[in-house]
Amino acid sequence: MDHGSFPGVRPRRLRTTPAMRRMVAETRLDPAELILPAFVREGVSEPVPIASMPGVVQHTLDTLRKAAAEAVAAGVGGIMLFGVPEDAKKDAVGTPGTDPDGILQVALRDVRAEVGDDLVIMSDLCLDEHTDHGHCGVLDAQGRVDNDATLERYAQMARAQADAGAHTVGPSGMMDGQVRVIREALDGAGHQDVSILAYTAKYSSAFYGPFRQAVGSSLQGGRKTYQQDPANAREALRELSLDVAEGADMVMVKPALPYLDILCQIADASQVPVAAYQISGEYAMVEAAANGWIERDRAIMETLTSVRRAGADMILTYWATEVAGWLRGGR
Ligand code: PBG
């Protein structure tokens, strides 16, 4: 054994007991920084399991209210709502996304009535759950996503969601200029207090697969013309500058685990709170391998600790309520 010139120096001393390890831990998780993403589906009387995300369901309005109340009881910080309208209501411009009676708006009103201000109630501000073609924006005559025409729809969505009771809107469509347009729309409608969690560095990822099943997406092709290329880091910093200049109150990196380097850079550079979204495919991978191949609970805690260590202030995770329960129990 070579201990160099200081044989008494032993880092292992700080790893000797659980109490010692707990005392010197640099990174801790707190339920308040966890955000639960939740799906609510129109026209179902029972929750519908999502095959690729064992343990996650498309909620009915009723079970969504219960899930929100459980999140509050566990000390979870926030909830991010995704609406799944009936197929027949989806159209080219995503009408259910702006209809005051669209499923997402109804769910926002219900959850707000259930938990009030005890959770930060957030809503996905994007058209893909509401369009029949499944893209995050409206299409031009050539079938390409039309950035500026989409912004007008996002402005309307922002007003509809804020009217329905969202504390925070989460624009996830990666359209240029979306934060500015949404801020103006909110302010113009008297919603100065509604905040924006911008999906700032959102990568075009294969790991969204289970989500698209979860929202019954009809997407053909992909999102590479608007979501970021996994090969690029620098443009994440450019997106950060733009989003903050346009009025983002919080920013997000997504996915989380394959992009810890991006998260670290954004966290270093950001003057606003930084969230990371542990997405559907990250969830599905752990749940799949938990079939005896890895220790599920330890793996979950390890991924969350790593995301936090890389610099996330908040983490969106489908395990939010479960993990908050563990943390309260002293894990
Ligand atoms: C777009 C949106 C997506 C997710 C959140 N918002 C999917 C996409 O860009 O295709 C993915 C979340 C997940 O995979 O858990 N509205």
CSV table of C-alpha atoms and ligand atoms in Angstrom, one decimal:
chain,number,residue,atom,x,y,z
A,1,MET,CA,0.0,0.0,0.0
A,2,ASP,CA,1.3,3.4,-0.9
A,3,HIS,CA,-0.1,6.2,1.1
A,4,GLY,CA,2.4,8.7,-0.4
A,5,SER,CA,4.3,10.8,2.1
A,6,PHE,CA,1.4,11.1,4.5
A,7,PRO,CA,0.6,7.7,5.8
A,8,GLY,CA,-1.9,9.1,8.3
A,9,VAL,CA,-4.1,10.7,5.7
A,10,ARG,CA,-7.0,8.4,5.1
A,11,PRO,CA,-10.2,9.8,3.4
A,12,ARG,CA,-11.9,6.6,4.5
A,13,ARG,CA,-12.2,7.9,8.0
A,14,LEU,CA,-15.1,10.1,6.9
A,15,ARG,CA,-16.9,7.0,5.5
A,16,THR,CA,-16.8,4.9,8.7
A,17,THR,CA,-20.3,5.1,10.1
A,18,PRO,CA,-23.8,6.1,8.8
A,19,ALA,CA,-23.7,9.1,11.1
A,20,MET,CA,-20.3,10.2,9.9
A,21,ARG,CA,-21.4,9.9,6.2
A,22,ARG,CA,-24.6,11.7,6.9
A,23,MET,CA,-22.8,14.5,8.7
A,24,VAL,CA,-20.3,15.1,5.8
A,25,ALA,CA,-22.7,14.7,3.0
A,26,GLU,CA,-22.5,17.6,0.6
A,27,THR,CA,-25.7,17.0,-1.2
A,28,ARG,CA,-29.1,16.4,0.4
A,29,LEU,CA,-32.5,16.0,-1.0
A,30,ASP,CA,-35.6,17.7,0.3
A,31,PRO,CA,-39.2,17.0,-0.6
A,32,ALA,CA,-39.8,20.7,-1.2
A,33,GLU,CA,-37.5,20.7,-4.3
A,34,LEU,CA,-39.3,17.8,-5.9
A,35,ILE,CA,-42.0,18.4,-8.6
A,36,LEU,CA,-44.4,15.7,-9.6
A,37,PRO,CA,-45.4,15.5,-13.3
A,38,ALA,CA,-48.9,14.2,-13.7
A,39,PHE,CA,-51.1,13.2,-16.6
A,40,VAL,CA,-54.9,13.7,-16.7
A,41,ARG,CA,-57.0,12.1,-19.4
A,42,GLU,CA,-60.3,13.3,-20.6
A,43,GLY,CA,-63.3,11.0,-20.7
A,44,VAL,CA,-62.1,8.1,-18.6
A,45,SER,CA,-63.7,6.9,-15.4
A,46,GLU,CA,-60.8,4.8,-14.1
A,47,PRO,CA,-57.1,5.7,-14.2
A,48,VAL,CA,-55.3,4.2,-17.2
A,49,PRO,CA,-51.9,2.5,-16.5
A,50,ILE,CA,-49.1,3.5,-18.9
A,51,ALA,CA,-47.4,0.3,-20.0
A,52,SER,CA,-43.9,1.8,-20.4
A,53,MET,CA,-44.0,3.6,-17.1
A,54,PRO,CA,-45.0,1.0,-14.4
A,55,GLY,CA,-46.6,2.8,-11.5
A,56,VAL,CA,-47.6,5.9,-13.5
A,57,VAL,CA,-51.2,6.4,-14.8
A,58,GLN,CA,-53.3,8.7,-16.9
A,59,HIS,CA,-55.4,10.1,-14.1
A,60,THR,CA,-59.1,10.8,-14.0
A,61,LEU,CA,-59.9,14.3,-12.6
A,62,ASP,CA,-60.8,12.5,-9.4
A,63,THR,CA,-57.6,10.5,-9.0
A,64,LEU,CA,-55.6,13.6,-10.0
A,65,ARG,CA,-57.0,15.5,-7.1
A,66,LYS,CA,-56.1,12.7,-4.8
A,67,ALA,CA,-52.6,12.5,-6.2
A,68,ALA,CA,-52.2,16.3,-5.6
A,69,ALA,CA,-53.4,15.9,-2.0
A,70,GLU,CA,-51.0,13.1,-1.4
A,71,ALA,CA,-48.1,15.1,-2.8
A,72,VAL,CA,-49.0,17.9,-0.4
A,73,ALA,CA,-49.1,15.5,2.5
A,74,ALA,CA,-45.6,14.2,1.5
A,75,GLY,CA,-44.2,17.7,1.4
A,76,VAL,CA,-43.6,17.7,-2.4
A,77,GLY,CA,-42.9,21.2,-3.8
A,78,GLY,CA,-44.9,21.3,-7.0
A,79,ILE,CA,-47.0,19.5,-9.6
A,80,MET,CA,-46.6,19.8,-13.3
A,81,LEU,CA,-49.9,19.0,-15.2
A,82,PHE,CA,-50.2,17.5,-18.6
A,83,GLY,CA,-53.6,17.2,-20.3
A,84,VAL,CA,-54.6,14.4,-22.6
A,85,PRO,CA,-57.7,15.4,-24.5
A,86,GLU,CA,-60.1,13.1,-26.3
A,87,ASP,CA,-58.7,12.2,-29.7
A,88,ALA,CA,-61.8,13.6,-31.5
A,89,LYS,CA,-61.1,17.0,-30.0
A,90,LYS,CA,-57.5,17.3,-31.2
A,91,ASP,CA,-57.0,19.4,-34.3
A,92,ALA,CA,-54.3,21.1,-36.3
A,93,VAL,CA,-54.1,24.2,-34.0
A,94,GLY,CA,-54.6,22.3,-30.7
A,95,THR,CA,-57.9,23.9,-29.7
A,96,PRO,CA,-58.3,21.9,-26.4
A,97,GLY,CA,-55.1,23.7,-25.2
A,98,THR,CA,-56.9,27.1,-25.2
A,99,ASP,CA,-60.5,26.1,-24.5
A,100,PRO,CA,-61.5,27.1,-21.0
A,101,ASP,CA,-63.2,23.7,-20.8
A,102,GLY,CA,-60.2,21.8,-22.2
A,103,ILE,CA,-59.0,19.0,-20.0
A,104,LEU,CA,-55.9,20.8,-18.8
A,105,GLN,CA,-57.8,23.9,-17.8
A,106,VAL,CA,-60.4,21.8,-16.0
A,107,ALA,CA,-57.7,19.9,-14.2
A,108,LEU,CA,-55.9,23.1,-13.2
A,109,ARG,CA,-59.1,24.5,-11.6
A,110,ASP,CA,-59.7,21.2,-9.8
A,111,VAL,CA,-56.2,20.9,-8.4
A,112,ARG,CA,-56.2,24.5,-7.4
A,113,ALA,CA,-59.5,24.0,-5.6
A,114,GLU,CA,-58.1,20.9,-3.9
A,115,VAL,CA,-54.7,22.1,-2.7
A,116,GLY,CA,-54.9,25.9,-3.0
A,117,ASP,CA,-51.4,27.4,-2.6
A,118,ASP,CA,-50.0,24.4,-0.8
A,119,LEU,CA,-48.3,23.1,-4.0
A,120,VAL,CA,-46.8,25.2,-6.8
A,121,ILE,CA,-49.3,24.3,-9.5
A,122,MET,CA,-47.6,24.2,-12.9
A,123,SER,CA,-48.9,23.4,-16.4
A,124,ASP,CA,-47.2,22.2,-19.5
A,125,LEU,CA,-47.5,25.0,-22.1
A,126,CYS,CA,-47.1,23.3,-25.4
A,127,LEU,CA,-49.4,22.2,-28.2
A,128,ASP,CA,-48.3,18.6,-28.8
A,129,GLU,CA,-50.8,17.0,-26.4
A,130,HIS,CA,-53.6,18.9,-28.1
A,131,THR,CA,-52.7,18.7,-31.9
A,132,ASP,CA,-53.8,15.9,-34.2
A,133,HIS,CA,-50.3,15.9,-35.9
A,134,GLY,CA,-48.6,15.8,-32.5
A,135,HIS,CA,-46.1,18.6,-33.1
A,136,CYS,CA,-45.4,21.2,-30.5
A,137,GLY,CA,-46.6,24.0,-32.8
A,138,VAL,CA,-48.8,24.8,-35.7
A,139,LEU,CA,-47.7,23.8,-39.2
A,140,ASP,CA,-47.2,26.0,-42.3
A,141,ALA,CA,-48.3,25.0,-45.8
A,142,GLN,CA,-45.2,22.8,-46.2
A,143,GLY,CA,-45.9,21.0,-43.0
A,144,ARG,CA,-43.1,22.6,-41.1
A,145,VAL,CA,-43.5,24.0,-37.6
A,146,ASP,CA,-44.3,27.7,-37.9
A,147,ASN,CA,-42.4,29.5,-35.1
A,148,ASP,CA,-44.3,32.8,-35.1
A,149,ALA,CA,-47.8,31.4,-35.7
A,150,THR,CA,-47.1,29.0,-32.8
A,151,LEU,CA,-46.2,31.9,-30.5
A,152,GLU,CA,-49.7,33.4,-31.0
A,153,ARG,CA,-51.2,30.1,-29.8
A,154,TYR,CA,-48.8,29.9,-26.8
A,155,ALA,CA,-49.9,33.4,-25.8
A,156,GLN,CA,-53.5,32.2,-25.8
A,157,MET,CA,-52.6,29.1,-23.9
A,158,ALA,CA,-50.7,31.1,-21.2
A,159,ARG,CA,-53.9,33.2,-20.6
A,160,ALA,CA,-56.1,30.1,-20.5
A,161,GLN,CA,-53.8,28.3,-18.0
A,162,ALA,CA,-53.4,31.3,-15.8
A,163,ASP,CA,-57.1,32.0,-15.8
A,164,ALA,CA,-57.6,28.4,-14.7
A,165,GLY,CA,-55.3,28.8,-11.7
A,166,ALA,CA,-51.8,27.9,-12.7
A,167,HIS,CA,-49.1,29.5,-10.4
A,168,THR,CA,-46.4,28.7,-13.0
A,169,VAL,CA,-46.5,27.9,-16.7
A,170,GLY,CA,-43.9,25.7,-18.3
A,171,PRO,CA,-43.3,26.4,-22.0
A,172,SER,CA,-41.8,23.2,-23.4
A,173,GLY,CA,-42.1,23.7,-27.1
A,174,MET,CA,-38.6,25.3,-27.8
A,175,MET,CA,-40.0,28.0,-30.1
A,176,ASP,CA,-37.8,31.0,-30.4
A,177,GLY,CA,-39.2,34.0,-28.5
A,178,GLN,CA,-41.7,31.9,-26.5
A,179,VAL,CA,-40.9,33.3,-23.1
A,180,ARG,CA,-41.2,37.0,-24.2
A,181,VAL,CA,-44.6,36.4,-25.8
A,182,ILE,CA,-45.9,34.5,-22.9
A,183,ARG,CA,-44.7,37.1,-20.4
A,184,GLU,CA,-46.4,39.8,-22.4
A,185,ALA,CA,-49.6,37.8,-22.7
A,186,LEU,CA,-49.7,37.1,-18.9
A,187,ASP,CA,-49.0,40.7,-18.0
A,188,GLY,CA,-51.6,42.0,-20.5
A,189,ALA,CA,-54.2,39.8,-18.8
A,190,GLY,CA,-53.4,40.9,-15.3
A,191,HIS,CA,-51.4,37.8,-14.4
A,192,GLN,CA,-48.2,39.5,-13.4
A,193,ASP,CA,-47.8,37.1,-10.5
A,194,VAL,CA,-47.9,34.0,-12.6
A,195,SER,CA,-44.3,32.8,-13.1
A,196,ILE,CA,-42.6,31.1,-16.1
A,197,LEU,CA,-40.5,28.0,-15.8
A,198,ALA,CA,-38.8,27.9,-19.2
A,199,TYR,CA,-37.7,24.6,-20.7
A,200,THR,CA,-34.5,26.3,-21.6
A,201,ALA,CA,-32.2,23.5,-22.7
A,202,LYS,CA,-34.5,20.8,-24.0
A,203,TYR,CA,-32.8,18.2,-26.1
A,204,SER,CA,-34.2,16.1,-28.9
A,205,SER,CA,-34.1,12.8,-27.0
A,206,ALA,CA,-35.0,9.2,-27.6
A,207,PHE,CA,-35.8,9.0,-23.8
A,208,TYR,CA,-39.1,10.9,-24.4
A,209,GLY,CA,-40.6,7.6,-25.8
A,210,PRO,CA,-42.7,6.6,-22.9
A,211,PHE,CA,-44.1,10.1,-22.5
A,212,ARG,CA,-45.4,10.1,-26.0
A,213,GLN,CA,-47.3,6.9,-25.1
A,214,ALA,CA,-48.5,8.6,-21.9
A,215,VAL,CA,-50.0,11.5,-23.8
A,216,GLY,CA,-51.3,9.4,-26.7
A,217,SER,CA,-49.1,11.4,-29.1
A,218,SER,CA,-49.8,11.0,-32.8
A,219,LEU,CA,-46.4,12.5,-33.8
A,220,GLN,CA,-44.9,11.4,-37.1
A,221,GLY,CA,-41.3,12.3,-37.7
A,222,GLY,CA,-39.5,14.1,-34.9
A,223,ARG,CA,-38.7,17.3,-33.2
A,224,LYS,CA,-35.2,17.9,-34.4
A,225,THR,CA,-35.9,21.3,-36.0
A,226,TYR,CA,-36.9,22.8,-32.7
A,227,GLN,CA,-35.4,20.7,-29.9
A,228,GLN,CA,-31.6,20.9,-29.3
A,229,ASP,CA,-29.1,18.5,-30.8
A,230,PRO,CA,-27.5,16.2,-28.1
A,231,ALA,CA,-24.1,17.0,-29.7
A,232,ASN,CA,-24.2,20.6,-28.6
A,233,ALA,CA,-23.5,22.2,-25.2
A,234,ARG,CA,-22.8,25.8,-26.1
A,235,GLU,CA,-26.2,26.5,-27.5
A,236,ALA,CA,-27.7,25.6,-24.1
A,237,LEU,CA,-25.9,28.7,-22.7
A,238,ARG,CA,-27.3,30.8,-25.5
A,239,GLU,CA,-30.8,29.6,-24.8
A,240,LEU,CA,-30.2,30.5,-21.1
A,241,SER,CA,-29.3,34.0,-21.9
A,242,LEU,CA,-32.2,34.5,-24.2
A,243,ASP,CA,-34.8,33.0,-21.8
A,244,VAL,CA,-33.6,35.0,-18.9
A,245,ALA,CA,-33.5,38.2,-21.0
A,246,GLU,CA,-37.1,37.4,-22.1
A,247,GLY,CA,-38.3,37.1,-18.6
A,248,ALA,CA,-37.9,33.5,-17.5
A,249,ASP,CA,-38.3,33.2,-13.7
A,250,MET,CA,-36.8,29.7,-13.6
A,251,VAL,CA,-35.1,27.6,-16.2
A,252,MET,CA,-34.9,23.9,-16.9
A,253,VAL,CA,-32.6,21.3,-18.4
A,254,LYS,CA,-34.2,18.2,-19.9
A,255,PRO,CA,-33.5,15.2,-19.9
A,256,ALA,CA,-31.5,15.1,-16.7
A,257,LEU,CA,-29.1,12.2,-16.3
A,258,PRO,CA,-27.7,12.1,-19.8
A,259,TYR,CA,-27.2,15.9,-19.7
A,260,LEU,CA,-25.5,16.4,-16.3
A,261,ASP,CA,-22.7,18.4,-17.9
A,262,ILE,CA,-25.2,20.8,-19.4
A,263,LEU,CA,-27.0,21.1,-16.1
A,264,CYS,CA,-23.7,21.8,-14.3
A,265,GLN,CA,-22.9,24.6,-16.8
A,266,ILE,CA,-26.3,26.1,-16.7
A,267,ALA,CA,-26.3,26.0,-12.9
A,268,ASP,CA,-23.0,27.8,-12.8
A,269,ALA,CA,-24.1,30.5,-15.2
A,270,SER,CA,-27.7,31.0,-14.1
A,271,GLN,CA,-29.0,33.8,-11.9
A,272,VAL,CA,-32.4,32.2,-11.6
A,273,PRO,CA,-33.4,28.8,-10.1
A,274,VAL,CA,-32.6,25.8,-12.2
A,275,ALA,CA,-34.8,22.8,-12.6
A,276,ALA,CA,-33.9,19.4,-14.2
A,277,TYR,CA,-36.5,17.0,-15.6
A,278,GLN,CA,-35.9,13.4,-15.0
A,279,ILE,CA,-38.0,12.2,-17.9
A,280,SER,CA,-40.1,9.3,-18.8
A,281,GLY,CA,-37.3,7.2,-20.4
A,282,GLU,CA,-35.1,7.7,-17.4
A,283,TYR,CA,-37.9,6.5,-15.2
A,284,ALA,CA,-38.6,3.5,-17.4
A,285,MET,CA,-35.0,2.4,-17.5
A,286,VAL,CA,-34.7,2.2,-13.8
A,287,GLU,CA,-38.1,0.5,-13.3
A,288,ALA,CA,-37.2,-2.0,-16.0
A,289,ALA,CA,-33.8,-2.9,-14.5
A,290,ALA,CA,-35.3,-3.0,-11.1
A,291,ASN,CA,-36.6,-6.4,-12.1
A,292,GLY,CA,-33.8,-7.9,-10.1
A,293,TRP,CA,-30.9,-6.4,-12.1
A,294,ILE,CA,-30.4,-3.3,-9.9
A,295,GLU,CA,-31.6,-2.2,-6.5
A,296,ARG,CA,-34.6,0.0,-7.4
A,297,ASP,CA,-34.7,2.3,-4.4
A,298,ARG,CA,-31.0,2.9,-4.2
A,299,ALA,CA,-30.8,3.5,-7.9
A,300,ILE,CA,-33.6,6.1,-7.7
A,301,MET,CA,-31.9,7.9,-4.8
A,302,GLU,CA,-28.5,7.8,-6.6
A,303,THR,CA,-30.0,9.4,-9.8
A,304,LEU,CA,-31.7,12.1,-7.9
A,305,THR,CA,-28.6,12.8,-5.8
A,306,SER,CA,-26.5,13.1,-8.9
A,307,VAL,CA,-28.9,15.5,-10.6
A,308,ARG,CA,-28.9,17.6,-7.4
A,309,ARG,CA,-25.1,17.4,-7.1
A,310,ALA,CA,-24.7,18.6,-10.7
A,311,GLY,CA,-26.6,21.8,-9.7
A,312,ALA,CA,-30.3,21.4,-10.0
A,313,ASP,CA,-32.3,23.4,-7.4
A,314,MET,CA,-35.5,21.5,-8.3
A,315,ILE,CA,-36.1,18.1,-9.9
A,316,LEU,CA,-39.2,17.0,-11.8
A,317,THR,CA,-39.5,13.3,-11.2
A,318,TYR,CA,-42.3,10.7,-11.5
A,319,TRP,CA,-41.1,9.3,-8.2
A,320,ALA,CA,-41.6,12.7,-6.3
A,321,THR,CA,-44.3,11.6,-3.9
A,322,GLU,CA,-42.7,8.2,-3.2
A,323,VAL,CA,-39.2,9.7,-2.6
A,324,ALA,CA,-40.6,12.5,-0.5
A,325,GLY,CA,-42.1,9.8,1.7
A,326,TRP,CA,-38.8,8.1,2.1
A,327,LEU,CA,-37.1,11.4,2.9
A,328,ARG,CA,-39.6,12.1,5.6
A,329,GLY,CA,-39.0,8.7,7.0
A,330,GLY,CA,-35.3,9.6,7.3
A,331,ARG,CA,-33.8,7.8,4.3
B,1,PBG,C1,-43.8,18.4,-24.7
B,1,PBG,C2,-43.2,17.7,-23.6
B,1,PBG,C3,-42.5,16.4,-23.7
B,1,PBG,C4,-42.2,16.1,-22.4
B,1,PBG,C5,-42.6,17.1,-21.5
B,1,PBG,N1,-43.2,18.1,-22.3
B,1,PBG,C6,-42.2,15.5,-24.8
B,1,PBG,C7,-41.6,15.9,-26.0
B,1,PBG,O1,-41.0,16.9,-26.2
B,1,PBG,O2,-41.8,15.0,-26.9
B,1,PBG,C8,-41.4,14.8,-22.0
B,1,PBG,C9,-41.5,14.4,-20.6
B,1,PBG,C10,-41.0,13.0,-20.4
B,1,PBG,O3,-40.5,12.3,-21.3
B,1,PBG,O4,-41.2,12.6,-19.2
B,1,PBG,N2,-45.1,18.9,-24.4
